[in-house]
Amino acid sequence: FIGQLKKLRGQGIAGIHLNIEPVSDNDSAYLDLLRDIRAALGPSFFLSHATRPAGLFGLSIGGMKNHFWSRGFYEKTMHYTDQSVVMAYNTRLKNEMPYIAFVAHQTGLLLDWSCQVPGHRVLVGIPAYEHVPDYSDPSIENIRTASLGVRTALHRTEDHSGCFDGVSVYANWTTSADEWNDFKTYWTGYKH
């Protein structure tokens, strides 16, 4: 894998985004992979990765270790990567307010942790798909509600400009015209 990354870099690719699922909290093999990529390709190669949500207050214990990451694990991955992209969806929540609060909590935690690691940045993945009914309800988890959650966190936190990259819509190939309008209304055009 690292040999292929070196070939890509040799052809002008400046970095990659890893989306390896599932990765449980404190997965040492995942940390080894990140460390090895960083060692082989150096600090100038941009390394982004999709991450599981953080456990409530940064804790991940018991059965939660399979679904949430702890603060400690997040911080370890941040030392080898340039960007963490939290997947702020597939929560199985059934009401808008708890989902908005969940996204705000995730965004706030990651901003707090990321801003403490020099050069590390956060991107928040927000949902625009309808194909996983066991994991999410698109009337609850959508661009509008996720954007409101991210905006809530940004209003609560101190200066985040040094470590916040914005939001990433997943997935653009499933995003309808109405959803793009929501993106323009609740994310790019939002005024508070």
Short mmCIF file of N, CA and C in Angstrom, two decimals:
data_model
loop_
_atom_site.label_atom_id
_atom_site.label_comp_id
_atom_site.label_asym_id
_atom_site.label_seq_id
_atom_site.Cartn_x
_atom_site.Cartn_y
_atom_site.Cartn_z
N PHE A 1 0.83 -1.19 0.00
CA PHE A 1 0.00 0.00 0.00
C PHE A 1 0.87 1.26 0.00
N ILE A 2 1.87 1.26 0.86
CA ILE A 2 2.75 2.42 0.93
C ILE A 2 3.55 2.57 -0.36
N GLY A 3 3.92 1.46 -0.97
CA GLY A 3 4.60 1.52 -2.27
C GLY A 3 3.74 2.18 -3.32
N GLN A 4 2.43 1.88 -3.32
CA GLN A 4 1.51 2.52 -4.26
C GLN A 4 1.38 4.01 -3.97
N LEU A 5 1.35 4.37 -2.70
CA LEU A 5 1.28 5.78 -2.33
C LEU A 5 2.52 6.53 -2.82
N LYS A 6 3.68 5.89 -2.72
CA LYS A 6 4.90 6.53 -3.20
C LYS A 6 4.83 6.75 -4.71
N LYS A 7 4.27 5.78 -5.43
CA LYS A 7 4.12 5.94 -6.88
C LYS A 7 3.17 7.10 -7.19
N LEU A 8 2.08 7.20 -6.44
CA LEU A 8 1.14 8.30 -6.65
C LEU A 8 1.82 9.65 -6.38
N ARG A 9 2.57 9.71 -5.30
CA ARG A 9 3.28 10.96 -5.00
C ARG A 9 4.26 11.30 -6.10
N GLY A 10 4.91 10.27 -6.64
CA GLY A 10 5.84 10.48 -7.75
C GLY A 10 5.16 11.03 -8.99
N GLN A 11 3.85 10.82 -9.10
CA GLN A 11 3.10 11.35 -10.24
C GLN A 11 2.42 12.67 -9.92
N GLY A 12 2.75 13.25 -8.78
CA GLY A 12 2.24 14.57 -8.45
C GLY A 12 1.10 14.63 -7.47
N ILE A 13 0.64 13.48 -6.96
CA ILE A 13 -0.43 13.47 -5.96
C ILE A 13 0.14 13.97 -4.64
N ALA A 14 -0.49 15.00 -4.08
CA ALA A 14 0.05 15.65 -2.88
C ALA A 14 -0.43 15.04 -1.57
N GLY A 15 -1.44 14.14 -1.62
CA GLY A 15 -1.95 13.53 -0.40
C GLY A 15 -3.10 12.60 -0.69
N ILE A 16 -3.63 11.99 0.37
CA ILE A 16 -4.74 11.06 0.22
C ILE A 16 -5.72 11.23 1.38
N HIS A 17 -6.91 10.68 1.15
CA HIS A 17 -7.92 10.59 2.20
C HIS A 17 -8.20 9.11 2.40
N LEU A 18 -7.99 8.62 3.62
CA LEU A 18 -8.27 7.22 3.95
C LEU A 18 -9.69 7.11 4.51
N ASN A 19 -10.42 6.11 4.03
CA ASN A 19 -11.75 5.81 4.58
C ASN A 19 -11.79 4.32 4.82
N ILE A 20 -11.18 3.91 5.92
CA ILE A 20 -11.09 2.50 6.28
C ILE A 20 -12.10 2.24 7.38
N GLU A 21 -13.06 1.38 7.10
CA GLU A 21 -14.11 1.09 8.09
C GLU A 21 -14.28 -0.42 8.22
N PRO A 22 -14.58 -0.88 9.39
CA PRO A 22 -14.64 -0.14 10.65
C PRO A 22 -13.28 -0.16 11.35
N VAL A 23 -13.00 0.88 12.08
CA VAL A 23 -11.82 0.96 12.94
C VAL A 23 -12.32 1.23 14.34
N SER A 24 -12.04 0.32 15.25
CA SER A 24 -12.47 0.48 16.64
C SER A 24 -11.50 1.35 17.42
N ASP A 25 -11.96 1.83 18.55
CA ASP A 25 -11.13 2.64 19.43
C ASP A 25 -9.86 1.88 19.82
N ASN A 26 -8.75 2.58 19.80
CA ASN A 26 -7.44 2.03 20.18
C ASN A 26 -6.98 0.87 19.30
N ASP A 27 -7.33 0.89 18.02
CA ASP A 27 -6.88 -0.12 17.07
C ASP A 27 -5.40 0.13 16.76
N SER A 28 -4.53 -0.69 17.33
CA SER A 28 -3.09 -0.46 17.18
C SER A 28 -2.63 -0.65 15.74
N ALA A 29 -3.26 -1.55 15.00
CA ALA A 29 -2.87 -1.75 13.60
C ALA A 29 -3.15 -0.50 12.77
N TYR A 30 -4.25 0.20 13.07
CA TYR A 30 -4.56 1.43 12.36
C TYR A 30 -3.52 2.51 12.68
N LEU A 31 -3.17 2.63 13.95
CA LEU A 31 -2.13 3.58 14.32
C LEU A 31 -0.81 3.25 13.65
N ASP A 32 -0.48 1.95 13.56
CA ASP A 32 0.75 1.54 12.87
C ASP A 32 0.71 1.97 11.41
N LEU A 33 -0.44 1.79 10.75
CA LEU A 33 -0.57 2.18 9.35
C LEU A 33 -0.35 3.68 9.19
N LEU A 34 -1.00 4.49 10.02
CA LEU A 34 -0.83 5.93 9.93
C LEU A 34 0.63 6.33 10.18
N ARG A 35 1.24 5.74 11.17
CA ARG A 35 2.64 6.04 11.49
C ARG A 35 3.55 5.66 10.32
N ASP A 36 3.30 4.48 9.72
CA ASP A 36 4.14 4.02 8.62
C ASP A 36 3.97 4.89 7.37
N ILE A 37 2.74 5.33 7.11
CA ILE A 37 2.53 6.22 5.97
C ILE A 37 3.28 7.53 6.19
N ARG A 38 3.15 8.08 7.37
CA ARG A 38 3.83 9.34 7.68
C ARG A 38 5.34 9.19 7.58
N ALA A 39 5.87 8.10 8.12
CA ALA A 39 7.32 7.89 8.08
C ALA A 39 7.82 7.72 6.65
N ALA A 40 7.06 7.02 5.83
CA ALA A 40 7.50 6.74 4.46
C ALA A 40 7.34 7.93 3.53
N LEU A 41 6.31 8.73 3.74
CA LEU A 41 6.00 9.80 2.79
C LEU A 41 6.33 11.20 3.31
N GLY A 42 6.64 11.31 4.57
CA GLY A 42 7.11 12.57 5.12
C GLY A 42 6.00 13.55 5.47
N PRO A 43 6.38 14.64 6.11
CA PRO A 43 5.40 15.60 6.62
C PRO A 43 4.71 16.42 5.54
N SER A 44 5.28 16.49 4.34
CA SER A 44 4.65 17.31 3.29
C SER A 44 3.52 16.57 2.56
N PHE A 45 3.41 15.26 2.75
CA PHE A 45 2.34 14.48 2.11
C PHE A 45 1.08 14.61 2.97
N PHE A 46 0.01 15.17 2.39
CA PHE A 46 -1.22 15.43 3.14
C PHE A 46 -1.95 14.13 3.41
N LEU A 47 -2.25 13.87 4.68
CA LEU A 47 -2.93 12.64 5.08
C LEU A 47 -4.20 12.98 5.85
N SER A 48 -5.33 12.68 5.21
CA SER A 48 -6.65 12.90 5.79
C SER A 48 -7.26 11.53 6.06
N HIS A 49 -8.15 11.46 7.06
CA HIS A 49 -8.81 10.17 7.30
C HIS A 49 -10.21 10.37 7.87
N ALA A 50 -11.10 9.46 7.43
CA ALA A 50 -12.46 9.43 7.97
C ALA A 50 -12.40 8.80 9.35
N THR A 51 -13.14 9.40 10.30
CA THR A 51 -13.08 8.92 11.67
C THR A 51 -14.48 8.62 12.20
N ARG A 52 -14.52 7.73 13.14
CA ARG A 52 -15.77 7.46 13.85
C ARG A 52 -16.06 8.63 14.78
N PRO A 53 -17.31 8.80 15.16
CA PRO A 53 -17.61 9.85 16.14
C PRO A 53 -16.89 9.58 17.46
N ALA A 54 -16.69 10.63 18.20
CA ALA A 54 -16.10 10.52 19.53
C ALA A 54 -17.18 10.11 20.52
N GLY A 55 -16.77 9.35 21.53
CA GLY A 55 -17.70 9.00 22.59
C GLY A 55 -18.11 10.23 23.38
N LEU A 56 -19.24 10.16 24.03
CA LEU A 56 -19.74 11.27 24.82
C LEU A 56 -18.66 11.75 25.78
N PHE A 57 -18.35 13.03 25.75
CA PHE A 57 -17.29 13.65 26.56
C PHE A 57 -15.91 13.05 26.29
N GLY A 58 -15.75 12.40 25.13
CA GLY A 58 -14.46 11.84 24.76
C GLY A 58 -14.17 10.48 25.35
N LEU A 59 -15.19 9.83 25.88
CA LEU A 59 -15.01 8.51 26.48
C LEU A 59 -15.49 7.43 25.52
N SER A 60 -14.80 6.30 25.53
CA SER A 60 -15.23 5.15 24.75
C SER A 60 -14.93 3.92 25.58
N ILE A 61 -15.97 3.34 26.18
CA ILE A 61 -15.77 2.21 27.08
C ILE A 61 -16.74 1.09 26.72
N GLY A 62 -16.41 -0.11 27.14
CA GLY A 62 -17.29 -1.26 26.92
C GLY A 62 -17.64 -1.45 25.46
N GLY A 63 -18.93 -1.69 25.19
CA GLY A 63 -19.39 -1.91 23.84
C GLY A 63 -19.26 -0.69 22.95
N MET A 64 -19.08 0.48 23.55
CA MET A 64 -18.94 1.71 22.76
C MET A 64 -17.63 1.73 21.97
N LYS A 65 -16.64 0.93 22.38
CA LYS A 65 -15.35 0.93 21.71
C LYS A 65 -15.47 0.53 20.24
N ASN A 66 -16.52 -0.18 19.89
CA ASN A 66 -16.72 -0.59 18.50
C ASN A 66 -17.38 0.49 17.67
N HIS A 67 -17.94 1.51 18.30
CA HIS A 67 -18.72 2.52 17.58
C HIS A 67 -18.20 3.94 17.75
N PHE A 68 -17.47 4.21 18.82
CA PHE A 68 -16.99 5.56 19.10
C PHE A 68 -15.51 5.52 19.43
N TRP A 69 -14.84 6.63 19.18
CA TRP A 69 -13.43 6.74 19.53
C TRP A 69 -13.28 7.60 20.77
N SER A 70 -12.28 7.27 21.57
CA SER A 70 -11.97 8.06 22.75
C SER A 70 -11.09 9.26 22.37
N ARG A 71 -11.03 10.20 23.27
CA ARG A 71 -10.16 11.36 23.06
C ARG A 71 -8.71 10.91 22.86
N GLY A 72 -8.27 9.98 23.67
CA GLY A 72 -6.89 9.51 23.57
C GLY A 72 -6.57 8.94 22.20
N PHE A 73 -7.48 8.15 21.66
CA PHE A 73 -7.23 7.55 20.35
C PHE A 73 -7.26 8.63 19.26
N TYR A 74 -8.21 9.54 19.36
CA TYR A 74 -8.25 10.64 18.40
C TYR A 74 -6.92 11.39 18.41
N GLU A 75 -6.44 11.73 19.59
CA GLU A 75 -5.21 12.51 19.69
C GLU A 75 -4.02 11.74 19.12
N LYS A 76 -3.99 10.43 19.32
CA LYS A 76 -2.90 9.63 18.73
C LYS A 76 -2.96 9.69 17.21
N THR A 77 -4.17 9.56 16.63
CA THR A 77 -4.27 9.60 15.17
C THR A 77 -3.93 10.99 14.65
N MET A 78 -4.27 12.02 15.39
CA MET A 78 -4.01 13.39 14.95
C MET A 78 -2.52 13.70 14.83
N HIS A 79 -1.69 12.99 15.58
CA HIS A 79 -0.25 13.24 15.51
C HIS A 79 0.34 12.69 14.22
N TYR A 80 -0.33 11.77 13.55
CA TYR A 80 0.16 11.20 12.29
C TYR A 80 -0.56 11.75 11.07
N THR A 81 -1.65 12.46 11.26
CA THR A 81 -2.47 12.92 10.13
C THR A 81 -2.55 14.44 10.11
N ASP A 82 -3.02 14.94 8.97
CA ASP A 82 -3.20 16.38 8.82
C ASP A 82 -4.65 16.81 8.99
N GLN A 83 -5.57 15.86 8.79
CA GLN A 83 -7.00 16.20 8.83
C GLN A 83 -7.81 15.00 9.30
N SER A 84 -8.72 15.26 10.24
CA SER A 84 -9.70 14.26 10.68
C SER A 84 -11.06 14.67 10.13
N VAL A 85 -11.75 13.71 9.53
CA VAL A 85 -13.07 13.96 8.96
C VAL A 85 -14.08 13.10 9.73
N VAL A 86 -14.74 13.71 10.71
CA VAL A 86 -15.68 12.95 11.52
C VAL A 86 -16.94 12.66 10.71
N MET A 87 -17.38 11.43 10.74
CA MET A 87 -18.61 11.03 10.06
C MET A 87 -19.78 11.30 11.00
N ALA A 88 -20.39 12.46 10.86
CA ALA A 88 -21.44 12.90 11.78
C ALA A 88 -22.81 12.47 11.29
N TYR A 89 -22.96 11.17 11.13
CA TYR A 89 -24.23 10.62 10.65
C TYR A 89 -24.32 9.15 11.03
N ASN A 90 -25.41 8.52 10.61
CA ASN A 90 -25.70 7.11 10.96
C ASN A 90 -25.83 6.92 12.46
N THR A 91 -26.60 7.81 13.09
CA THR A 91 -26.72 7.78 14.55
C THR A 91 -27.92 6.98 15.06
N ARG A 92 -28.87 6.71 14.19
CA ARG A 92 -30.13 6.05 14.56
C ARG A 92 -31.01 6.94 15.45
N LEU A 93 -30.69 8.21 15.55
CA LEU A 93 -31.52 9.12 16.34
C LEU A 93 -32.84 9.38 15.63
N LYS A 94 -33.89 9.57 16.42
CA LYS A 94 -35.24 9.67 15.86
C LYS A 94 -35.85 11.06 15.96
N ASN A 95 -35.11 12.03 16.48
CA ASN A 95 -35.61 13.40 16.61
C ASN A 95 -34.52 14.38 16.19
N GLU A 96 -34.96 15.51 15.64
CA GLU A 96 -34.01 16.50 15.14
C GLU A 96 -33.13 17.10 16.23
N MET A 97 -33.72 17.52 17.33
CA MET A 97 -32.94 18.22 18.36
C MET A 97 -31.79 17.37 18.90
N PRO A 98 -32.01 16.09 19.22
CA PRO A 98 -30.86 15.29 19.67
C PRO A 98 -29.80 15.13 18.58
N TYR A 99 -30.23 15.04 17.32
CA TYR A 99 -29.24 14.92 16.24
C TYR A 99 -28.43 16.21 16.10
N ILE A 100 -29.10 17.35 16.13
CA ILE A 100 -28.39 18.63 16.05
C ILE A 100 -27.41 18.75 17.23
N ALA A 101 -27.84 18.35 18.42
CA ALA A 101 -26.97 18.38 19.59
C ALA A 101 -25.79 17.43 19.43
N PHE A 102 -26.03 16.25 18.85
CA PHE A 102 -24.96 15.29 18.59
C PHE A 102 -23.90 15.90 17.67
N VAL A 103 -24.33 16.49 16.56
CA VAL A 103 -23.38 17.09 15.62
C VAL A 103 -22.63 18.24 16.27
N ALA A 104 -23.32 19.05 17.06
CA ALA A 104 -22.66 20.15 17.76
C ALA A 104 -21.61 19.61 18.73
N HIS A 105 -21.96 18.56 19.46
CA HIS A 105 -21.03 17.97 20.42
C HIS A 105 -19.80 17.41 19.71
N GLN A 106 -20.00 16.66 18.62
CA GLN A 106 -18.88 16.10 17.87
C GLN A 106 -17.97 17.20 17.33
N THR A 107 -18.57 18.20 16.75
CA THR A 107 -17.79 19.30 16.17
C THR A 107 -16.99 20.01 17.26
N GLY A 108 -17.63 20.29 18.38
CA GLY A 108 -16.95 20.97 19.48
C GLY A 108 -15.78 20.17 20.03
N LEU A 109 -15.98 18.87 20.25
CA LEU A 109 -14.90 18.03 20.75
C LEU A 109 -13.72 18.03 19.80
N LEU A 110 -14.01 17.79 18.52
CA LEU A 110 -12.92 17.69 17.56
C LEU A 110 -12.18 19.01 17.37
N LEU A 111 -12.90 20.11 17.42
CA LEU A 111 -12.21 21.40 17.34
C LEU A 111 -11.31 21.60 18.54
N ASP A 112 -11.80 21.28 19.73
CA ASP A 112 -10.98 21.42 20.93
C ASP A 112 -9.70 20.59 20.83
N TRP A 113 -9.84 19.34 20.40
CA TRP A 113 -8.69 18.45 20.34
C TRP A 113 -7.76 18.81 19.19
N SER A 114 -8.32 19.08 18.03
CA SER A 114 -7.52 19.35 16.84
C SER A 114 -6.70 20.62 16.99
N CYS A 115 -7.29 21.65 17.55
CA CYS A 115 -6.59 22.93 17.68
C CYS A 115 -5.39 22.83 18.61
N GLN A 116 -5.32 21.76 19.40
CA GLN A 116 -4.18 21.56 20.29
C GLN A 116 -3.02 20.83 19.61
N VAL A 117 -3.26 20.30 18.40
CA VAL A 117 -2.22 19.60 17.65
C VAL A 117 -1.78 20.51 16.50
N PRO A 118 -0.59 21.05 16.57
CA PRO A 118 -0.15 22.00 15.55
C PRO A 118 -0.33 21.46 14.13
N GLY A 119 -1.00 22.25 13.31
CA GLY A 119 -1.17 21.90 11.91
C GLY A 119 -2.33 20.97 11.60
N HIS A 120 -2.98 20.43 12.64
CA HIS A 120 -4.07 19.48 12.38
C HIS A 120 -5.38 20.23 12.14
N ARG A 121 -6.22 19.66 11.26
CA ARG A 121 -7.47 20.31 10.87
C ARG A 121 -8.63 19.34 10.95
N VAL A 122 -9.86 19.91 11.03
CA VAL A 122 -11.08 19.11 11.14
C VAL A 122 -12.02 19.46 9.99
N LEU A 123 -12.62 18.42 9.44
CA LEU A 123 -13.69 18.55 8.45
C LEU A 123 -14.85 17.72 8.99
N VAL A 124 -16.06 18.24 8.93
CA VAL A 124 -17.22 17.51 9.46
C VAL A 124 -18.03 16.94 8.30
N GLY A 125 -18.15 15.62 8.27
CA GLY A 125 -18.95 14.95 7.25
C GLY A 125 -20.42 15.06 7.59
N ILE A 126 -21.22 15.61 6.65
CA ILE A 126 -22.66 15.75 6.87
C ILE A 126 -23.42 14.93 5.82
N PRO A 127 -24.60 14.41 6.17
CA PRO A 127 -25.27 13.42 5.32
C PRO A 127 -26.21 14.00 4.26
N ALA A 128 -26.19 13.31 3.11
CA ALA A 128 -27.14 13.62 2.03
C ALA A 128 -27.43 12.32 1.28
N TYR A 129 -27.97 11.35 1.97
CA TYR A 129 -28.29 10.08 1.33
C TYR A 129 -29.47 9.45 2.03
N GLU A 130 -30.10 8.52 1.36
CA GLU A 130 -31.31 7.89 1.90
C GLU A 130 -31.24 6.37 1.89
N HIS A 131 -30.09 5.80 1.64
CA HIS A 131 -29.99 4.37 1.38
C HIS A 131 -29.61 3.50 2.59
N VAL A 132 -29.61 4.02 3.79
CA VAL A 132 -29.25 3.21 4.97
C VAL A 132 -30.32 3.32 6.06
N PRO A 133 -31.52 2.81 5.79
CA PRO A 133 -32.62 3.00 6.75
C PRO A 133 -32.38 2.40 8.12
N ASP A 134 -31.50 1.41 8.25
CA ASP A 134 -31.22 0.85 9.56
C ASP A 134 -30.37 1.77 10.42
N TYR A 135 -29.68 2.73 9.80
CA TYR A 135 -28.75 3.58 10.52
C TYR A 135 -29.16 5.04 10.61
N SER A 136 -29.98 5.50 9.66
CA SER A 136 -30.34 6.91 9.72
C SER A 136 -31.69 7.15 9.06
N ASP A 137 -32.33 8.18 9.53
CA ASP A 137 -33.60 8.64 8.97
C ASP A 137 -33.30 9.96 8.26
N PRO A 138 -33.42 10.02 6.92
CA PRO A 138 -33.06 11.24 6.21
C PRO A 138 -33.92 12.45 6.55
N SER A 139 -35.06 12.24 7.19
CA SER A 139 -35.84 13.40 7.63
C SER A 139 -35.23 14.00 8.91
N ILE A 140 -34.38 13.23 9.59
CA ILE A 140 -33.70 13.69 10.80
C ILE A 140 -32.25 14.06 10.49
N GLU A 141 -31.53 13.14 9.85
CA GLU A 141 -30.13 13.35 9.52
C GLU A 141 -30.05 13.85 8.08
N ASN A 142 -29.76 15.13 7.93
CA ASN A 142 -29.71 15.72 6.60
C ASN A 142 -28.81 16.95 6.62
N ILE A 143 -28.66 17.56 5.47
CA ILE A 143 -27.78 18.72 5.36
C ILE A 143 -28.24 19.86 6.27
N ARG A 144 -29.52 20.09 6.34
CA ARG A 144 -30.04 21.19 7.16
C ARG A 144 -29.71 20.99 8.63
N THR A 145 -30.10 19.84 9.18
CA THR A 145 -29.90 19.61 10.61
C THR A 145 -28.42 19.50 10.97
N ALA A 146 -27.64 18.84 10.12
CA ALA A 146 -26.21 18.73 10.40
C ALA A 146 -25.54 20.10 10.35
N SER A 147 -25.92 20.92 9.37
CA SER A 147 -25.35 22.27 9.29
C SER A 147 -25.68 23.08 10.53
N LEU A 148 -26.91 22.95 11.01
CA LEU A 148 -27.30 23.66 12.23
C LEU A 148 -26.45 23.19 13.42
N GLY A 149 -26.16 21.89 13.48
CA GLY A 149 -25.31 21.37 14.56
C GLY A 149 -23.90 21.92 14.49
N VAL A 150 -23.32 21.93 13.30
CA VAL A 150 -21.97 22.47 13.14
C VAL A 150 -21.95 23.95 13.50
N ARG A 151 -22.93 24.69 13.00
CA ARG A 151 -23.00 26.13 13.29
C ARG A 151 -23.13 26.39 14.80
N THR A 152 -23.91 25.56 15.48
CA THR A 152 -24.05 25.70 16.93
C THR A 152 -22.70 25.56 17.61
N ALA A 153 -21.93 24.56 17.21
CA ALA A 153 -20.61 24.36 17.81
C ALA A 153 -19.68 25.52 17.51
N LEU A 154 -19.71 26.03 16.30
CA LEU A 154 -18.83 27.14 15.93
C LEU A 154 -19.14 28.40 16.73
N HIS A 155 -20.41 28.59 17.06
CA HIS A 155 -20.79 29.76 17.87
C HIS A 155 -20.36 29.59 19.33
N ARG A 156 -20.24 28.35 19.78
CA ARG A 156 -19.89 28.09 21.18
C ARG A 156 -18.39 28.10 21.43
N THR A 157 -17.60 27.78 20.42
CA THR A 157 -16.17 27.61 20.63
C THR A 157 -15.42 28.91 20.44
N GLU A 158 -14.21 28.92 20.95
CA GLU A 158 -13.33 30.06 20.75
C GLU A 158 -12.84 30.03 19.31
N ASP A 159 -11.78 30.75 19.02
CA ASP A 159 -11.26 30.82 17.66
C ASP A 159 -10.96 29.42 17.12
N HIS A 160 -11.59 29.08 16.02
CA HIS A 160 -11.43 27.77 15.41
C HIS A 160 -10.85 27.88 14.00
N SER A 161 -10.51 29.10 13.58
CA SER A 161 -10.09 29.32 12.20
C SER A 161 -8.82 28.56 11.84
N GLY A 162 -7.98 28.30 12.82
CA GLY A 162 -6.73 27.61 12.54
C GLY A 162 -6.85 26.12 12.35
N CYS A 163 -8.02 25.56 12.67
CA CYS A 163 -8.11 24.11 12.57
C CYS A 163 -9.43 23.61 11.98
N PHE A 164 -10.29 24.50 11.50
CA PHE A 164 -11.58 24.08 10.95
C PHE A 164 -11.58 24.26 9.44
N ASP A 165 -11.79 23.17 8.70
CA ASP A 165 -11.81 23.23 7.24
C ASP A 165 -13.21 23.35 6.65
N GLY A 166 -14.25 23.08 7.43
CA GLY A 166 -15.61 23.19 6.92
C GLY A 166 -16.36 21.88 7.00
N VAL A 167 -17.31 21.71 6.08
CA VAL A 167 -18.11 20.49 6.05
C VAL A 167 -17.91 19.78 4.71
N SER A 168 -18.19 18.50 4.71
CA SER A 168 -18.08 17.68 3.51
C SER A 168 -19.39 16.91 3.37
N VAL A 169 -20.06 17.08 2.25
CA VAL A 169 -21.34 16.41 2.01
C VAL A 169 -21.08 14.99 1.55
N TYR A 170 -21.71 14.03 2.24
CA TYR A 170 -21.62 12.64 1.82
C TYR A 170 -23.03 12.13 1.50
N ALA A 171 -23.27 11.74 0.34
CA ALA A 171 -22.35 11.70 -0.79
C ALA A 171 -22.88 12.59 -1.90
N ASN A 172 -21.97 13.25 -2.60
CA ASN A 172 -22.43 14.22 -3.59
C ASN A 172 -23.24 13.57 -4.70
N TRP A 173 -23.00 12.29 -4.99
CA TRP A 173 -23.73 11.63 -6.07
C TRP A 173 -25.16 11.26 -5.67
N THR A 174 -25.49 11.40 -4.39
CA THR A 174 -26.87 11.14 -3.96
C THR A 174 -27.58 12.44 -3.57
N THR A 175 -26.90 13.57 -3.72
CA THR A 175 -27.45 14.84 -3.27
C THR A 175 -28.38 15.44 -4.32
N SER A 176 -29.62 15.66 -3.92
CA SER A 176 -30.63 16.20 -4.84
C SER A 176 -30.51 17.72 -4.94
N ALA A 177 -31.23 18.30 -5.89
CA ALA A 177 -31.25 19.76 -6.04
C ALA A 177 -31.79 20.42 -4.77
N ASP A 178 -32.81 19.81 -4.15
CA ASP A 178 -33.35 20.37 -2.90
C ASP A 178 -32.29 20.35 -1.79
N GLU A 179 -31.51 19.27 -1.74
CA GLU A 179 -30.47 19.18 -0.72
C GLU A 179 -29.36 20.21 -0.97
N TRP A 180 -29.01 20.43 -2.24
CA TRP A 180 -28.02 21.48 -2.54
C TRP A 180 -28.57 22.85 -2.17
N ASN A 181 -29.86 23.04 -2.32
CA ASN A 181 -30.47 24.31 -1.88
C ASN A 181 -30.37 24.44 -0.36
N ASP A 182 -30.58 23.33 0.36
CA ASP A 182 -30.40 23.36 1.81
C ASP A 182 -28.96 23.69 2.18
N PHE A 183 -28.02 23.15 1.42
CA PHE A 183 -26.61 23.44 1.66
C PHE A 183 -26.36 24.94 1.52
N LYS A 184 -26.89 25.52 0.46
CA LYS A 184 -26.72 26.96 0.24
C LYS A 184 -27.41 27.78 1.33
N THR A 185 -28.58 27.33 1.76
CA THR A 185 -29.34 28.07 2.77
C THR A 185 -28.75 27.92 4.17
N TYR A 186 -28.45 26.69 4.57
CA TYR A 186 -28.07 26.44 5.96
C TYR A 186 -26.57 26.38 6.20
N TRP A 187 -25.78 26.25 5.14
CA TRP A 187 -24.34 26.26 5.35
C TRP A 187 -23.69 27.49 4.73
N THR A 188 -23.67 27.58 3.43
CA THR A 188 -22.92 28.69 2.81
C THR A 188 -23.60 30.04 2.98
N GLY A 189 -24.93 30.07 3.05
CA GLY A 189 -25.62 31.35 3.15
C GLY A 189 -26.17 31.66 4.51
N TYR A 190 -25.84 30.84 5.50
CA TYR A 190 -26.42 30.98 6.84
C TYR A 190 -25.93 32.26 7.52
N LYS A 191 -26.85 33.00 8.04
CA LYS A 191 -26.51 34.21 8.81
C LYS A 191 -27.14 34.09 10.19
N HIS A 192 -26.35 34.39 11.20
CA HIS A 192 -26.88 34.32 12.58
C HIS A 192 -26.56 35.60 13.30
#
